[in-house]
Coordinates of C-alpha atoms (C1' of nucleotides) in Angstrom, one line a residue:
Chain W
M1268 CA -73.2 71.0 37.7
N1269 CA -74.9 67.6 37.9
S1270 CA -72.3 65.9 35.8
I1271 CA -72.4 62.2 35.4
R1272 CA -70.1 60.1 37.5
V1273 CA -69.8 56.3 37.3
R1274 CA -67.5 53.8 38.9
F1275 CA -66.0 50.4 38.4
A1276 CA -65.4 48.8 41.8
P1277 CA -63.7 45.4 41.5
S1278 CA -62.5 43.5 44.5
P1279 CA -58.8 42.6 44.2
T1280 CA -59.3 38.8 44.6
G1281 CA -58.1 37.8 41.2
S1282 CA -57.1 39.2 37.8
L1283 CA -59.5 41.1 35.7
H1284 CA -62.2 38.8 34.4
I1285 CA -63.8 39.1 31.0
G1286 CA -67.1 39.9 32.7
G1287 CA -65.5 42.5 34.9
A1288 CA -63.8 44.0 31.8
R1289 CA -67.2 44.3 30.1
T1290 CA -68.7 46.0 33.2
A1291 CA -65.7 48.4 33.3
L1292 CA -66.1 49.0 29.6
F1293 CA -69.8 49.9 29.8
N1294 CA -69.1 52.3 32.7
W1295 CA -66.3 53.8 30.8
L1296 CA -68.3 54.2 27.6
F1297 CA -71.2 55.7 29.5
A1298 CA -68.8 58.3 31.0
R1299 CA -67.1 59.1 27.7
R1300 CA -70.4 59.4 25.9
N1301 CA -71.9 61.7 28.4
E1302 CA -68.8 63.7 29.3
G1303 CA -68.8 62.2 32.7
R1304 CA -66.1 60.9 35.0
F1305 CA -65.1 57.3 35.3
I1306 CA -63.9 56.4 38.8
L1307 CA -61.9 53.4 39.9
R1308 CA -62.5 52.1 43.3
I1309 CA -61.1 49.0 44.9
D1310 CA -63.5 47.1 47.1
D1311 CA -60.9 45.4 49.3
T1312 CA -62.8 44.9 52.5
D1313 CA -62.3 41.2 52.3
L1314 CA -59.0 41.1 54.1
E1315 CA -58.5 37.3 53.6
R1316 CA -58.9 37.2 49.8
S1317 CA -57.6 40.6 48.7
T1318 CA -54.1 40.6 47.4
E1319 CA -51.6 43.3 46.3
K1320 CA -50.9 41.2 43.2
S1321 CA -54.5 41.2 42.0
Y1322 CA -54.7 44.9 42.6
H1323 CA -51.8 45.5 40.2
E1324 CA -53.1 43.0 37.7
I1325 CA -56.5 44.7 37.5
L1326 CA -54.9 48.1 37.1
D1327 CA -52.6 46.8 34.4
A1328 CA -55.4 45.1 32.5
L1329 CA -57.6 48.2 32.6
R1330 CA -54.7 50.3 31.3
W1331 CA -53.9 47.8 28.6
L1332 CA -57.5 47.8 27.4
G1333 CA -57.3 51.6 27.3
L1334 CA -60.0 52.1 30.0
E1335 CA -58.2 54.9 31.8
W1336 CA -59.9 56.2 34.9
D1337 CA -60.4 59.8 35.8
E1338 CA -60.2 59.4 39.5
G1339 CA -58.9 56.9 41.9
P1340 CA -58.1 54.2 42.6
Y1341 CA -59.8 54.7 46.0
L1342 CA -59.3 51.9 48.4
Q1343 CA -62.1 51.0 50.8
S1344 CA -59.5 49.7 53.2
Q1345 CA -58.5 53.3 53.8
R1346 CA -61.9 54.5 54.5
L1347 CA -62.8 52.3 57.5
E1348 CA -63.2 55.2 59.9
R1349 CA -65.9 56.7 57.6
Y1350 CA -67.9 53.5 57.6
R1351 CA -67.7 53.2 61.3
R1352 CA -69.1 56.7 61.7
A1353 CA -71.9 55.9 59.4
A1354 CA -72.7 52.7 61.2
L1355 CA -72.7 54.5 64.5
E1356 CA -75.1 57.0 63.1
L1357 CA -77.5 54.2 62.2
L1358 CA -77.1 52.6 65.6
N1359 CA -78.0 55.9 67.3
S1360 CA -81.0 56.5 65.1
G1361 CA -82.2 53.0 65.8
R1362 CA -82.0 52.0 62.1
A1363 CA -79.3 49.4 63.0
Y1364 CA -78.6 47.2 66.0
L1365 CA -75.9 45.2 67.6
C1366 CA -76.0 41.4 67.0
Y1367 CA -74.1 39.1 69.4
C1368 CA -74.8 35.9 67.5
T1369 CA -71.6 34.2 66.5
P1370 CA -71.0 33.0 62.9
E1371 CA -71.1 29.4 64.2
E1372 CA -74.5 29.9 65.9
L1373 CA -75.8 31.5 62.7
A1374 CA -74.6 28.8 60.5
A1375 CA -76.2 26.2 62.7
R1376 CA -79.5 27.9 62.7
R1377 CA -79.4 28.5 59.0
K1378 CA -78.8 24.8 58.5
A1379 CA -81.6 23.9 60.8
A1380 CA -84.0 26.3 59.0
Q1381 CA -83.1 24.9 55.7
A1382 CA -83.5 21.3 56.9
S1383 CA -87.0 22.1 58.1
G1384 CA -87.8 23.8 54.9
R1385 CA -88.0 27.3 56.3
A1386 CA -86.4 30.4 54.7
P1387 CA -82.8 30.7 56.1
M1388 CA -83.3 34.2 57.3
Y1389 CA -81.9 35.7 60.5
D1390 CA -84.4 35.4 63.2
R1391 CA -83.8 38.9 64.5
R1392 CA -83.3 37.7 68.1
C1393 CA -80.8 40.5 68.8
R1394 CA -83.1 43.2 67.4
Y1395 CA -85.1 43.7 70.6
L1396 CA -82.6 42.8 73.3
T1397 CA -83.1 44.3 76.7
P1398 CA -80.2 46.1 78.4
E1399 CA -79.8 43.2 80.7
E1400 CA -79.6 40.7 78.0
R1401 CA -77.1 42.8 76.2
S1402 CA -74.8 43.2 79.1
R1403 CA -74.9 39.5 79.8
L1404 CA -73.9 38.7 76.2
E1405 CA -71.1 41.3 76.4
D1406 CA -69.9 39.8 79.7
E1407 CA -69.5 36.6 77.8
G1408 CA -66.9 38.4 75.8
R1409 CA -68.9 38.4 72.5
Q1410 CA -67.9 41.0 69.9
P1411 CA -71.0 42.3 68.2
A1412 CA -71.6 42.8 64.5
I1413 CA -74.0 45.5 63.4
R1414 CA -77.2 44.6 61.5
L1415 CA -79.5 46.9 59.6
A1416 CA -83.1 46.8 60.9
I1417 CA -85.2 46.1 57.8
P1418 CA -88.8 47.4 57.9
D1419 CA -91.0 44.3 58.3
S1420 CA -93.6 45.5 55.8
G1421 CA -93.7 47.5 52.6
T1422 CA -91.8 47.0 49.4
T1423 CA -88.5 48.4 48.0
V1424 CA -88.5 49.2 44.4
V1425 CA -85.4 49.3 42.3
R1426 CA -85.8 51.6 39.4
D1427 CA -83.4 50.2 36.9
L1428 CA -82.5 51.9 33.6
I1429 CA -82.2 48.6 31.9
R1430 CA -84.8 46.4 33.5
G1431 CA -87.5 48.8 34.6
E1432 CA -89.0 48.7 38.0
V1433 CA -88.2 45.6 40.1
S1434 CA -90.0 45.3 43.4
F1435 CA -89.0 43.3 46.5
E1436 CA -91.1 42.7 49.5
N1437 CA -89.2 44.0 52.6
S1438 CA -90.3 40.9 54.4
T1439 CA -88.1 38.8 52.2
I1440 CA -85.0 40.9 53.0
D1441 CA -82.7 39.8 55.8
D1442 CA -81.6 42.1 58.6
F1443 CA -78.2 41.8 57.0
I1444 CA -74.9 42.6 58.6
I1445 CA -73.4 46.0 57.7
M1446 CA -70.4 45.9 60.0
K1447 CA -68.6 42.7 60.9
S1448 CA -67.5 42.1 64.4
N1449 CA -64.0 42.9 63.4
G1450 CA -65.1 46.5 62.5
I1451 CA -64.9 46.0 58.8
P1452 CA -67.9 46.9 56.8
T1453 CA -69.6 44.5 54.5
Y1454 CA -70.0 45.1 50.8
N1455 CA -73.6 46.2 50.8
F1456 CA -72.8 48.8 53.3
A1457 CA -69.5 50.2 52.2
T1458 CA -70.7 50.4 48.6
V1459 CA -73.5 52.7 49.6
I1460 CA -71.3 55.0 51.6
D1461 CA -68.8 55.2 48.8
D1462 CA -71.3 55.7 46.0
Y1463 CA -72.7 58.5 48.0
D1464 CA -69.4 60.1 49.0
M1465 CA -68.0 59.8 45.5
Q1466 CA -71.2 61.3 44.2
I1467 CA -71.8 58.4 41.8
T1468 CA -74.8 59.2 39.7
H1469 CA -75.2 55.9 37.9
V1470 CA -74.4 52.6 39.3
I1471 CA -73.7 50.3 36.3
R1472 CA -72.9 46.8 37.3
A1473 CA -73.6 43.1 36.5
E1474 CA -77.0 41.6 37.0
E1475 CA -75.7 39.4 39.9
H1476 CA -76.0 42.5 42.0
L1477 CA -79.7 43.1 41.2
S1478 CA -80.9 41.2 44.3
N1479 CA -78.4 43.2 46.4
T1480 CA -79.8 46.4 45.3
P1481 CA -82.9 46.6 47.6
K1482 CA -80.6 46.1 50.5
Q1483 CA -78.4 48.9 49.4
I1484 CA -81.5 51.1 48.7
L1485 CA -82.5 50.5 52.3
V1486 CA -79.1 51.7 53.5
F1487 CA -79.3 54.8 51.3
E1488 CA -82.7 55.5 52.9
A1489 CA -81.7 54.8 56.4
L1490 CA -78.8 57.3 56.0
G1491 CA -81.0 59.8 54.3
Y1492 CA -78.9 59.7 51.1
E1493 CA -80.3 60.4 47.7
L1494 CA -80.4 57.4 45.4
P1495 CA -78.2 57.1 42.3
Y1496 CA -79.6 55.6 39.1
F1497 CA -79.1 51.8 38.8
A1498 CA -78.4 49.9 35.6
H1499 CA -77.8 46.1 35.8
V1500 CA -76.2 44.7 32.7
P1501 CA -76.7 41.1 31.7
M1502 CA -74.3 38.4 32.7
I1503 CA -71.7 36.9 30.4
L1504 CA -72.1 33.1 30.5
A1505 CA -69.9 30.2 29.3
P1506 CA -71.1 28.1 26.3
D1507 CA -72.8 25.6 28.7
R1508 CA -74.8 28.5 30.1
S1509 CA -73.1 28.4 33.4
K1510 CA -71.1 31.1 35.0
L1511 CA -67.8 31.7 33.1
S1512 CA -65.0 30.1 35.1
K1513 CA -61.6 28.6 34.8
R1514 CA -62.7 25.3 33.5
H1515 CA -64.0 27.1 30.4
G1516 CA -60.5 28.1 29.4
A1517 CA -59.2 31.6 29.4
T1518 CA -61.3 34.0 31.4
S1519 CA -59.0 36.8 32.3
V1520 CA -58.0 39.8 30.2
E1521 CA -54.3 39.0 30.8
E1522 CA -54.7 35.5 29.4
Y1523 CA -56.0 37.0 26.2
R1524 CA -53.2 39.5 26.1
D1525 CA -50.7 36.8 26.5
A1526 CA -52.4 34.7 23.8
G1527 CA -51.9 37.5 21.3
Y1528 CA -55.3 39.2 21.3
L1529 CA -55.4 43.0 20.6
P1530 CA -57.1 45.3 23.1
E1531 CA -59.1 46.9 20.3
A1532 CA -60.5 43.5 19.3
I1533 CA -61.5 42.7 22.9
I1534 CA -63.1 46.1 23.4
N1535 CA -65.0 45.8 20.2
Y1536 CA -66.2 42.3 20.9
L1537 CA -67.1 43.0 24.5
A1538 CA -69.0 46.1 23.5
L1539 CA -71.2 43.9 21.3
L1540 CA -72.0 41.5 24.1
G1541 CA -75.2 42.8 25.6
W1542 CA -75.3 46.0 23.6
S1543 CA -75.8 46.8 19.9
P1544 CA -75.5 49.9 17.9
E1545 CA -78.0 51.3 15.5
G1546 CA -76.6 50.1 12.2
E1547 CA -75.5 46.8 10.9
E1548 CA -71.8 47.3 11.2
E1549 CA -70.1 45.2 13.8
I1550 CA -66.5 46.3 13.3
L1551 CA -66.6 49.6 15.1
P1552 CA -63.8 52.0 15.9
L1553 CA -63.8 53.1 19.5
E1554 CA -64.9 56.6 18.6
K1555 CA -68.0 55.2 17.0
I1556 CA -68.8 52.9 19.9
I1557 CA -68.5 55.9 22.3
S1558 CA -70.7 58.1 20.2
S1559 CA -73.5 55.6 19.8
F1560 CA -73.4 54.0 23.3
S1561 CA -76.5 54.2 25.4
L1562 CA -77.9 52.2 28.3
E1563 CA -81.3 51.9 26.5
K1564 CA -79.7 49.7 23.9
V1565 CA -78.3 47.3 26.4
S1566 CA -80.2 44.0 26.3
K1567 CA -81.7 42.2 29.2
N1568 CA -80.7 38.7 28.6
A1569 CA -77.5 37.0 29.5
A1570 CA -75.0 36.5 26.6
I1571 CA -72.9 33.5 25.9
Y1572 CA -69.3 34.3 25.4
D1573 CA -68.2 33.2 21.9
I1574 CA -64.5 33.0 21.6
K1575 CA -64.7 32.2 17.9
K1576 CA -66.2 35.6 17.1
L1577 CA -63.7 37.3 19.3
T1578 CA -60.9 35.5 17.4
W1579 CA -62.4 36.4 14.0
M1580 CA -62.5 40.0 15.1
N1581 CA -59.0 39.8 16.3
G1582 CA -57.9 38.6 12.9
H1583 CA -59.6 41.4 11.4
Y1584 CA -57.9 44.0 13.5
L1585 CA -54.6 42.2 13.0
R1586 CA -55.0 42.8 9.3
E1587 CA -56.4 46.3 9.3
T1588 CA -54.5 48.0 12.0
D1589 CA -51.4 50.1 11.2
L1590 CA -48.5 47.7 10.5
D1591 CA -46.1 49.5 12.8
R1592 CA -48.4 49.0 15.8
I1593 CA -48.9 45.3 14.9
T1594 CA -45.2 44.9 14.5
E1595 CA -44.5 46.4 17.9
M1596 CA -47.1 44.2 19.5
A1597 CA -45.7 41.1 17.7
I1598 CA -42.1 41.6 18.8
P1599 CA -42.5 40.2 22.3
F1600 CA -44.1 37.1 20.9
L1601 CA -41.2 36.7 18.5
Q1602 CA -38.8 37.2 21.3
K1603 CA -40.5 34.7 23.5
K1604 CA -39.8 32.1 20.8
G1605 CA -36.2 33.2 20.6
F1606 CA -36.5 34.4 17.0
I1607 CA -35.2 37.8 17.6
A1608 CA -33.0 39.4 20.3
E1609 CA -34.3 41.2 23.3
P1610 CA -34.1 44.1 23.1
L1611 CA -34.4 44.1 19.3
A1612 CA -31.6 45.7 17.5
P1613 CA -33.0 48.9 15.8
E1614 CA -31.6 47.8 12.4
S1615 CA -33.6 44.6 12.6
Y1616 CA -36.9 46.4 12.9
A1617 CA -37.4 46.9 9.2
Y1618 CA -36.9 43.2 8.6
V1619 CA -39.3 42.1 11.3
R1620 CA -41.8 44.6 10.0
R1621 CA -41.7 43.1 6.5
V1622 CA -42.2 39.6 7.9
V1623 CA -45.1 40.6 10.0
G1624 CA -46.5 42.4 7.0
V1625 CA -46.8 39.3 4.9
V1626 CA -47.6 36.8 7.7
R1627 CA -50.4 38.7 9.5
D1628 CA -52.9 38.3 6.6
R1629 CA -53.4 34.7 7.3
V1630 CA -53.5 34.3 11.1
K1631 CA -55.8 35.4 13.9
T1632 CA -53.5 36.2 16.8
L1633 CA -50.1 37.7 17.6
E1634 CA -49.1 34.3 18.9
E1635 CA -49.9 32.8 15.5
I1636 CA -47.9 35.4 13.8
A1637 CA -44.9 34.1 15.6
D1638 CA -45.8 30.5 14.8
A1639 CA -46.1 31.3 11.2
A1640 CA -42.9 33.3 10.9
S1641 CA -40.4 30.8 12.2
Y1642 CA -38.6 30.2 8.9
F1643 CA -37.8 33.9 8.5
F1644 CA -35.7 33.7 11.6
Q1645 CA -34.4 30.1 11.8
E1646 CA -32.9 27.6 9.4
I1647 CA -35.2 24.9 8.2
T1648 CA -34.7 21.7 10.1
S1649 CA -37.5 19.7 8.7
Y1650 CA -40.1 19.7 5.9
E1651 CA -43.8 19.3 6.5
E1652 CA -44.6 15.6 6.0
K1653 CA -47.7 16.3 3.9
G1654 CA -45.5 18.4 1.6
I1655 CA -42.8 15.8 1.3
N1656 CA -45.3 13.2 0.1
K1657 CA -46.9 15.6 -2.3
Y1658 CA -43.9 17.5 -3.8
F1659 CA -40.7 15.8 -2.9
T1660 CA -41.3 12.2 -4.0
R1661 CA -40.5 12.4 -7.6
P1662 CA -36.8 12.2 -8.5
D1663 CA -36.9 15.0 -11.1
V1664 CA -37.9 17.4 -8.4
A1665 CA -34.3 17.6 -7.3
D1666 CA -33.4 18.7 -10.8
L1667 CA -36.2 21.2 -11.0
L1668 CA -35.0 22.7 -7.8
E1669 CA -31.5 23.0 -9.2
R1670 CA -32.8 24.7 -12.3
C1671 CA -34.8 27.1 -10.2
R1672 CA -31.7 27.8 -8.1
E1673 CA -29.6 28.4 -11.2
R1674 CA -32.1 30.8 -12.6
L1675 CA -32.5 32.7 -9.4
A1676 CA -28.8 33.1 -9.1
E1677 CA -28.9 35.2 -12.2
V1678 CA -31.5 37.6 -10.8
E1679 CA -29.8 40.8 -10.0
E1680 CA -32.3 42.7 -8.0
F1681 CA -34.0 40.0 -5.9
S1682 CA -37.5 41.5 -5.8
A1683 CA -40.7 39.5 -5.7
Q1684 CA -41.5 40.9 -9.1
N1685 CA -38.2 39.7 -10.6
T1686 CA -38.1 36.3 -9.1
E1687 CA -41.7 35.7 -10.2
A1688 CA -40.8 36.7 -13.7
A1689 CA -37.8 34.4 -13.6
Y1690 CA -40.0 31.5 -12.5
R1691 CA -42.7 32.1 -15.1
A1692 CA -40.1 32.2 -17.8
L1693 CA -38.5 29.0 -16.6
S1694 CA -41.8 27.2 -16.4
E1695 CA -42.4 28.2 -20.0
E1696 CA -39.0 27.1 -21.2
L1697 CA -39.2 23.8 -19.5
G1698 CA -42.8 23.2 -20.5
V1699 CA -43.6 22.5 -16.8
P1700 CA -46.7 23.9 -15.1
T1701 CA -45.9 26.7 -12.7
G1702 CA -47.3 24.8 -9.8
Q1703 CA -44.6 22.1 -10.3
L1704 CA -42.0 24.8 -9.6
F1705 CA -43.8 26.9 -7.1
H1706 CA -44.8 24.2 -4.6
P1707 CA -41.5 22.5 -4.2
T1708 CA -39.8 25.9 -3.9
R1709 CA -42.2 26.9 -1.2
L1710 CA -41.5 23.7 0.7
A1711 CA -37.8 24.2 0.2
V1712 CA -37.6 27.7 1.5
S1713 CA -40.2 27.6 4.2
G1714 CA -40.5 24.0 5.1
R1715 CA -44.3 24.4 4.7
T1716 CA -47.0 23.9 2.1
M1717 CA -48.8 27.1 3.0
G1718 CA -48.0 30.6 3.9
P1719 CA -47.6 34.0 2.3
G1720 CA -47.1 34.6 -1.4
L1721 CA -44.1 32.6 -2.6
F1722 CA -42.3 35.5 -4.1
D1723 CA -42.8 37.7 -1.0
I1724 CA -41.1 35.0 0.9
L1725 CA -38.2 34.9 -1.5
E1726 CA -37.8 38.6 -1.4
I1727 CA -37.8 38.8 2.3
L1728 CA -35.4 35.9 2.8
G1729 CA -33.0 37.3 0.2
K1730 CA -31.0 35.7 -2.5
E1731 CA -28.4 34.1 -0.4
R1732 CA -30.7 32.2 1.9
V1733 CA -33.0 31.2 -0.9
L1734 CA -30.2 29.7 -3.0
E1735 CA -28.9 27.9 0.1
R1736 CA -32.3 26.4 1.0
L1737 CA -32.9 25.3 -2.6
K1738 CA -29.6 23.5 -2.7
K1739 CA -30.3 21.8 0.6
A1740 CA -33.8 20.8 -0.5
A1741 CA -32.4 19.3 -3.8
N1742 CA -30.0 17.2 -1.9
Y1743 CA -32.7 16.1 0.5
V1744 CA -34.9 15.0 -2.4
R1745 CA -32.1 13.1 -4.0
K1746 CA -31.4 11.4 -0.7
I1747 CA -35.0 10.2 -0.1
T1748 CA -35.8 9.3 -3.7
G1749 CA -32.5 7.5 -3.9
Chain H
rG1308 C1' -86.6 25.8 48.3
rG1309 C1' -88.0 31.5 48.8
rC1310 C1' -87.2 36.0 46.1
rC1311 C1' -85.6 38.3 41.4
rC1312 C1' -84.3 38.5 36.2
rG1313 C1' -84.5 36.4 31.5
rU1314 C1' -86.2 33.1 26.9
rU1315 C1' -85.8 35.3 18.4
rA1316 C1' -81.2 30.1 14.2
rG1317 C1' -75.3 26.5 17.4
rU1318 C1' -73.7 31.8 19.2
rC1319 C1' -74.2 37.4 19.4
rA1320 C1' -78.3 40.1 17.9
rA1321 C1' -82.2 43.7 15.0
rG1322 C1' -87.2 44.0 16.0
rU1323 C1' -91.6 47.6 20.4
rG1324 C1' -99.4 45.1 16.9
rG1325 C1' -99.5 44.2 10.1
rU1326 C1' -91.7 42.7 7.9
rU1327 C1' -90.4 37.8 2.4
rA1328 C1' -88.4 38.0 10.9
rA1329 C1' -82.3 42.3 9.5
rG1330 C1' -77.1 41.8 10.2
rA1331 C1' -72.6 39.3 12.3
rC1332 C1' -69.7 34.8 13.9
rA1333 C1' -69.7 29.6 13.1
rC1334 C1' -71.0 25.9 9.3
rC1335 C1' -71.7 24.5 4.0
rG1336 C1' -71.0 25.7 -1.3
rG1337 C1' -69.0 28.9 -5.3
rU1338 C1' -65.4 32.5 -7.0
rC1339 C1' -60.4 34.4 -7.1
rU1340 C1' -55.5 32.1 -6.7
rU1341 C1' -48.7 29.4 -6.7
rU1342 C1' -50.5 27.3 -1.3
rC1343 C1' -53.2 28.9 3.0
rA1344 C1' -55.9 32.7 4.5
rA1345 C1' -58.5 37.2 3.3
rG1346 C1' -62.0 39.2 0.0
rC1347 C1' -66.4 38.7 -3.0
rC1348 C1' -71.1 35.8 -4.2
rG1349 C1' -74.6 32.3 -2.4
rG1350 C1' -76.9 28.7 1.1
rU1351 C1' -78.7 25.9 5.7
rA1352 C1' -80.8 27.7 10.2
rA1353 C1' -84.9 31.1 14.8
rC1354 C1' -89.7 33.9 17.6
rA1355 C1' -89.5 27.8 24.3
rG1356 C1' -94.8 25.6 24.9
rG1357 C1' -100.0 26.6 26.0
rG1358 C1' -103.9 29.8 26.8
rG1359 C1' -106.0 34.6 26.2
rU1360 C1' -106.6 40.2 24.2
rU1361 C1' -107.1 41.8 18.9
rC1362 C1' -109.5 42.0 12.3
rG1363 C1' -104.2 40.9 13.1
rA1364 C1' -99.4 39.0 17.5
rA1365 C1' -92.0 37.7 18.0
rU1366 C1' -94.2 42.3 19.9
rC1367 C1' -99.6 43.1 25.1
rC1368 C1' -101.7 39.8 29.5
rC1369 C1' -101.7 34.9 32.2
rC1370 C1' -99.9 30.0 33.1
rU1371 C1' -96.2 26.2 32.4
rA1372 C1' -91.3 24.8 31.1
rC1373 C1' -86.3 25.9 30.8
rG1374 C1' -81.9 28.9 31.9
rG1375 C1' -79.5 32.4 35.1
rG1376 C1' -78.9 35.4 39.6
rU1377 C1' -79.3 35.8 44.8
rC1378 C1' -80.4 34.3 49.7
rA1379 C1' -72.5 34.6 54.0
rC1380 C1' -69.5 38.5 59.8
rC1381 C1' -67.6 37.2 50.2
rA1382 C1' -67.8 41.0 46.9

RNA sequence: GGCCCGUUAGUCAAGUGGUUAAGACACCGGUCUUUCAAGCCGGUAACAGGGGUUCGAAUCCCCUACGGGUCACCA
């Protein structure tokens, strides 16, 4: 059958970029939506820049995002023989020719052309070489590259599923190199052979490739291959409208993972960059995204990457996702701070889970969960300055803390409910507003002025630690208020 | 510079000739409350500019401006 096949073809020259992830996502969604196959191909023909490390990083990032591929990864570096055969075929049919110009010569001519205001195109001087000229150049020891002979008239039309028909005059297209002199194919050539061999039906990629597409179409045609459908998705830009790069902060998927973002949040956010579903809902479960995804709803204009919205969404998923899953994901962050052992003792899991359960409501990343949970794992070494000034400056606070401590000592079952009841009763007896008890207590047991519900904190810390911390705080207040 | 794509609030976006021009993030206010969040309620804020076409243009056409992409023996 004519089933749909799409591919994601990154070059392993760095970790998976946010833009790359979005391209992968759209391909993946399109495949899932249409019961097609999602193929992973690694475009590693740039021997200098490709690295094994990047290769693994990209695969890891895709897996972490949940963008599993159905086939591959195929490596272009293992298909060199195939490209050579195809190039030879074009040479034999006269659709391509050998070019003996050296990179240095070309660069010099390009520079000269630009300086005199002419288009920096290849002058085709090797296109019509006589046999004599050719053998002379070969005698000089020159290794030829292979160029595609572009028709000098006519237009090439890209039929794009997102942008409609885009035409290019053939006269503006260079006789570009398809095989470098070292026998390695260039991108615009290898891509075509691969897309054909892998029976790709839809080439979905970033808009930066739109101007490459007529070149590729010309290769398809020269080889007599049927064209796939093309769909160029808009670029993702930085807030200053320039291309997203390092200087704009985190740009790779793994940086977001390490900063405590959830894959579901990244997926949801990225899906909404350049695509929108029918309804008004923006928090969308993956199933919903898949079932409503279509290329027709992909927008044409570039989108600016808004980390604030991503972060908001991350906070949402942090709160709404199953607590065990969030706990599992938070554990490495707690370990990194040395709060819990690595590996975590199984009997400690329940405690960690309770902590995560109360802390996650008020933060936006896993990293922040760890930041907000310190006092559940470590003794308090200092009190927030703002809190000291606000709650620890009056001498009677020490006495109040003592009274609280005494009362809590009497609580048998140390539950949030019971401790709260004890506090409210005490407040009434002393004729003191609840706040005057709650705030100093919070500062005493957590060292902070804000956080989860006070009585949840008390319950999780447990009677012993709470009494201890109240004692310590009372002493501290006495000391500073003299 | 040539070629190509694009332009609805600060940002993402709905919208395909007649709408009070959705919704979301951010921002501001209110509410709830033991704090901080979250939640809920409300608010500020947009069709790049100019010409056409039309009874009527965010929607169609042209020009200008601005932004982006691409012009490598990188992908």
